[in-house]
Amino acid sequence: MEGSTTTPGTADAAAGGSPDRRGTGTPLTRRSLLAGGGAVAAGLFLAACASNKQPGSTGSSGGGKKLVITMTPFAGADLGLMPREFAKEYQDKHPNVQIKIDDTLIMTKQTAAYQADPHKPLNNLAFSNGGYTATGKSTGMYLKLDYSRIPNTQYLHPKFVEADHCGVVFGADQMGLVYNSKTYPQGFSSWADLWAPAQNGKLCFFSIPWWAIGMAAKLHGGGWDAMDPGFSLWAEHAKNIRTIVTANPQFLNVLSTSEAPLTSHYLGTSTAWRAQGAPIGYSRPDEGAFFDPVGININSGSSDDQLEVCYDIINEMLAPKWNQRWVDTSVEIPAVSTSRLTDKLKAIPAIAAGADQKFVDVDWATVGKSMTAWTERWNKDVVSKI
C-alpha cells in the first residue's frame, strides 16, 4: 500500500484501536485463500501482487507468484527451531505461500519502519516477548486480533490470554539472574545482587533492562509508574555494567568467557546455552522472577491477503504439535492446555510449577507506553557513565 491508498482499519490500528481487517476488494475466505491451486491461486496472486511495492509481495508481473509472509523469530539459542520447521511444513502444504524468515528485524528496526510508513512493514509476523508486545501495541504497530478467526485460542490457559487480544501467547519464559557458573558457582539470591558493590565491572545487559530498573525502583519505594528510584540507583552503580550487548550470540560470548559474568536474562535461553555446553547458571531471586508471556504478533501494515494467511499460521502454531515443539525448544511454560510437559521440562522446577506460581507483578500497559522515554533516560543517565 502506498500514497493515500490505505486498507480500512489501518488508521484505527495506528491509533491503538481494534480494526476489523476482514478484507476489502476481492472477497477471499480462508478456505479459498489457502486452497493453493487453479483459478483460486491465480486470483490470489493478482490480488496480492497488485502493486510491486506492496510489502511482502514478489511483484506484479509474471505467473506463479507466491504470497510472501515475512516472519521474524527470535535469534540465538534454539528459539528459531520451531518457526523454521513450521515454515517448511506449512509451505509444503500451501505451495502458493512463501514464508520468509528474517531474524535480523529487531524491535528497533520494526518500530523505525512503522514510524516512517505504517503501510510498508518490514515483516508480517513477529515473535514477541511481553515488553515487545506492549511496545508494539502502544504504537499501533501490532494489531489487536479477532480471536474468532483463531479457533485454537479456546485452548489457551486463562493467564495466557491477552486481555485486549493484541497478539497470541504461545508460552511463558521467566526472567531471573543469569551468570557464569564457573565464576559464581553458588549463584545468587536477590535482585539487589546486580547493583551490589562487589559486582563492579561484572555486568552485561541486553539493550535496556527495564525489569532490572523496575525491580530497583520497587525495592526502593517506587514502582512501574514511579521509576525515579530505579534510575537513580542504576546511575549511582553504572560502573557495575561492563558492556551493553545487542544480540544473543554476543550476550553468550561475554557471559561464557566471563568477560561480563553476570546479568538478568531468561530461564529458557540460559537453559539452552547450558545444554550447548556453556558454563551458564540461572537463579530465581527471592523476590520472585518475571513471568514473561512470549508469542506472536501481526504487523498492522499487512495486506488483507497476508492477514488471512497470518491468522491461519497462528492457529496452526497453537495446535498441540507446534505448541509442544515451541515450549520444548524455548524452555517455557506452555500456554495451550492441550500441550503436555516433556520429561525435559518436567525436570526443571520453575517450569514444572506452572503458570500459577508467584511472579513479580508487571504493569504491561505502563511498560509499553513508557519504553521510549525509559530507553532515552537509561542511555543518558546510565549508559553514558559506564
PDB file of N, CA and C in Angstrom, residues 81-95 97 99 313 316-317 319 321-322:
ATOM      1  N   LEU A  81      14.226 -22.661  16.010  1.00  0.00           N
ATOM      2  CA  LEU A  81      13.986 -24.007  15.510  1.00  0.00           C
ATOM      3  C   LEU A  81      12.535 -24.227  15.098  1.00  0.00           C
ATOM      4  N   MET A  82      11.610 -24.008  16.016  1.00  0.00           N
ATOM      5  CA  MET A  82      10.201 -24.251  15.701  1.00  0.00           C
ATOM      6  C   MET A  82       9.707 -23.392  14.547  1.00  0.00           C
ATOM      7  N   PRO A  83       9.963 -22.071  14.531  1.00  0.00           N
ATOM      8  CA  PRO A  83       9.488 -21.267  13.403  1.00  0.00           C
ATOM      9  C   PRO A  83       9.983 -21.770  12.057  1.00  0.00           C
ATOM     10  N   ARG A  84      11.229 -22.186  11.972  1.00  0.00           N
ATOM     11  CA  ARG A  84      11.780 -22.670  10.695  1.00  0.00           C
ATOM     12  C   ARG A  84      11.193 -24.024  10.307  1.00  0.00           C
ATOM     13  N   GLU A  85      11.023 -24.906  11.277  1.00  0.00           N
ATOM     14  CA  GLU A  85      10.412 -26.204  10.993  1.00  0.00           C
ATOM     15  C   GLU A  85       8.957 -26.029  10.563  1.00  0.00           C
ATOM     16  N   PHE A  86       8.258 -25.141  11.252  1.00  0.00           N
ATOM     17  CA  PHE A  86       6.861 -24.869  10.896  1.00  0.00           C
ATOM     18  C   PHE A  86       6.771 -24.303   9.487  1.00  0.00           C
ATOM     19  N   ALA A  87       7.628 -23.335   9.173  1.00  0.00           N
ATOM     20  CA  ALA A  87       7.582 -22.688   7.861  1.00  0.00           C
ATOM     21  C   ALA A  87       7.757 -23.706   6.741  1.00  0.00           C
ATOM     22  N   LYS A  88       8.675 -24.640   6.920  1.00  0.00           N
ATOM     23  CA  LYS A  88       8.899 -25.660   5.891  1.00  0.00           C
ATOM     24  C   LYS A  88       7.652 -26.502   5.671  1.00  0.00           C
ATOM     25  N   GLU A  89       7.058 -26.984   6.757  1.00  0.00           N
ATOM     26  CA  GLU A  89       5.875 -27.835   6.616  1.00  0.00           C
ATOM     27  C   GLU A  89       4.697 -27.048   6.050  1.00  0.00           C
ATOM     28  N   TYR A  90       4.522 -25.814   6.497  1.00  0.00           N
ATOM     29  CA  TYR A  90       3.393 -25.011   6.038  1.00  0.00           C
ATOM     30  C   TYR A  90       3.503 -24.736   4.541  1.00  0.00           C
ATOM     31  N   GLN A  91       4.697 -24.396   4.078  1.00  0.00           N
ATOM     32  CA  GLN A  91       4.894 -24.132   2.648  1.00  0.00           C
ATOM     33  C   GLN A  91       4.683 -25.396   1.817  1.00  0.00           C
ATOM     34  N   ASP A  92       5.055 -26.550   2.350  1.00  0.00           N
ATOM     35  CA  ASP A  92       4.819 -27.804   1.637  1.00  0.00           C
ATOM     36  C   ASP A  92       3.319 -28.044   1.452  1.00  0.00           C
ATOM     37  N   LYS A  93       2.545 -27.670   2.452  1.00  0.00           N
ATOM     38  CA  LYS A  93       1.093 -27.871   2.395  1.00  0.00           C
ATOM     39  C   LYS A  93       0.378 -26.765   1.623  1.00  0.00           C
ATOM     40  N   HIS A  94       1.007 -25.595   1.526  1.00  0.00           N
ATOM     41  CA  HIS A  94       0.395 -24.436   0.868  1.00  0.00           C
ATOM     42  C   HIS A  94       1.385 -23.864  -0.142  1.00  0.00           C
ATOM     43  N   PRO A  95       1.478 -24.458  -1.329  1.00  0.00           N
ATOM     44  CA  PRO A  95       2.503 -24.060  -2.302  1.00  0.00           C
ATOM     45  C   PRO A  95       2.336 -22.640  -2.840  1.00  0.00           C
ATOM     46  N   VAL A  97       2.072 -20.098  -0.870  1.00  0.00           N
ATOM     47  CA  VAL A  97       2.550 -19.220   0.191  1.00  0.00           C
ATOM     48  C   VAL A  97       4.046 -19.439   0.399  1.00  0.00           C
ATOM     49  N   ILE A  99       6.971 -18.404   3.190  1.00  0.00           N
ATOM     50  CA  ILE A  99       7.284 -17.798   4.483  1.00  0.00           C
ATOM     51  C   ILE A  99       8.769 -17.455   4.497  1.00  0.00           C
ATOM     52  N   ILE A 313      -1.738 -19.234  10.060  1.00  0.00           N
ATOM     53  CA  ILE A 313      -0.454 -19.660  10.605  1.00  0.00           C
ATOM     54  C   ILE A 313      -0.502 -19.686  12.130  1.00  0.00           C
ATOM     55  N   GLU A 316      -2.503 -22.589  13.428  1.00  0.00           N
ATOM     56  CA  GLU A 316      -1.780 -23.855  13.307  1.00  0.00           C
ATOM     57  C   GLU A 316      -0.668 -23.954  14.349  1.00  0.00           C
ATOM     58  N   MET A 317      -0.027 -22.833  14.660  1.00  0.00           N
ATOM     59  CA  MET A 317       1.036 -22.858  15.664  1.00  0.00           C
ATOM     60  C   MET A 317       0.504 -23.152  17.059  1.00  0.00           C
ATOM     61  N   ALA A 319      -1.758 -25.433  17.585  1.00  0.00           N
ATOM     62  CA  ALA A 319      -2.079 -26.858  17.631  1.00  0.00           C
ATOM     63  C   ALA A 319      -1.062 -27.565  18.536  1.00  0.00           C
ATOM     64  N   LYS A 321       0.892 -30.112  18.366  1.00  0.00           N
ATOM     65  CA  LYS A 321       2.194 -30.467  17.801  1.00  0.00           C
ATOM     66  C   LYS A 321       3.162 -29.307  17.845  1.00  0.00           C
ATOM     67  N   TRP A 322       2.708 -28.124  17.405  1.00  0.00           N
ATOM     68  CA  TRP A 322       3.624 -26.994  17.274  1.00  0.00           C
ATOM     69  C   TRP A 322       3.782 -26.238  18.577  1.00  0.00           C
TER      70      TRP A 322
END
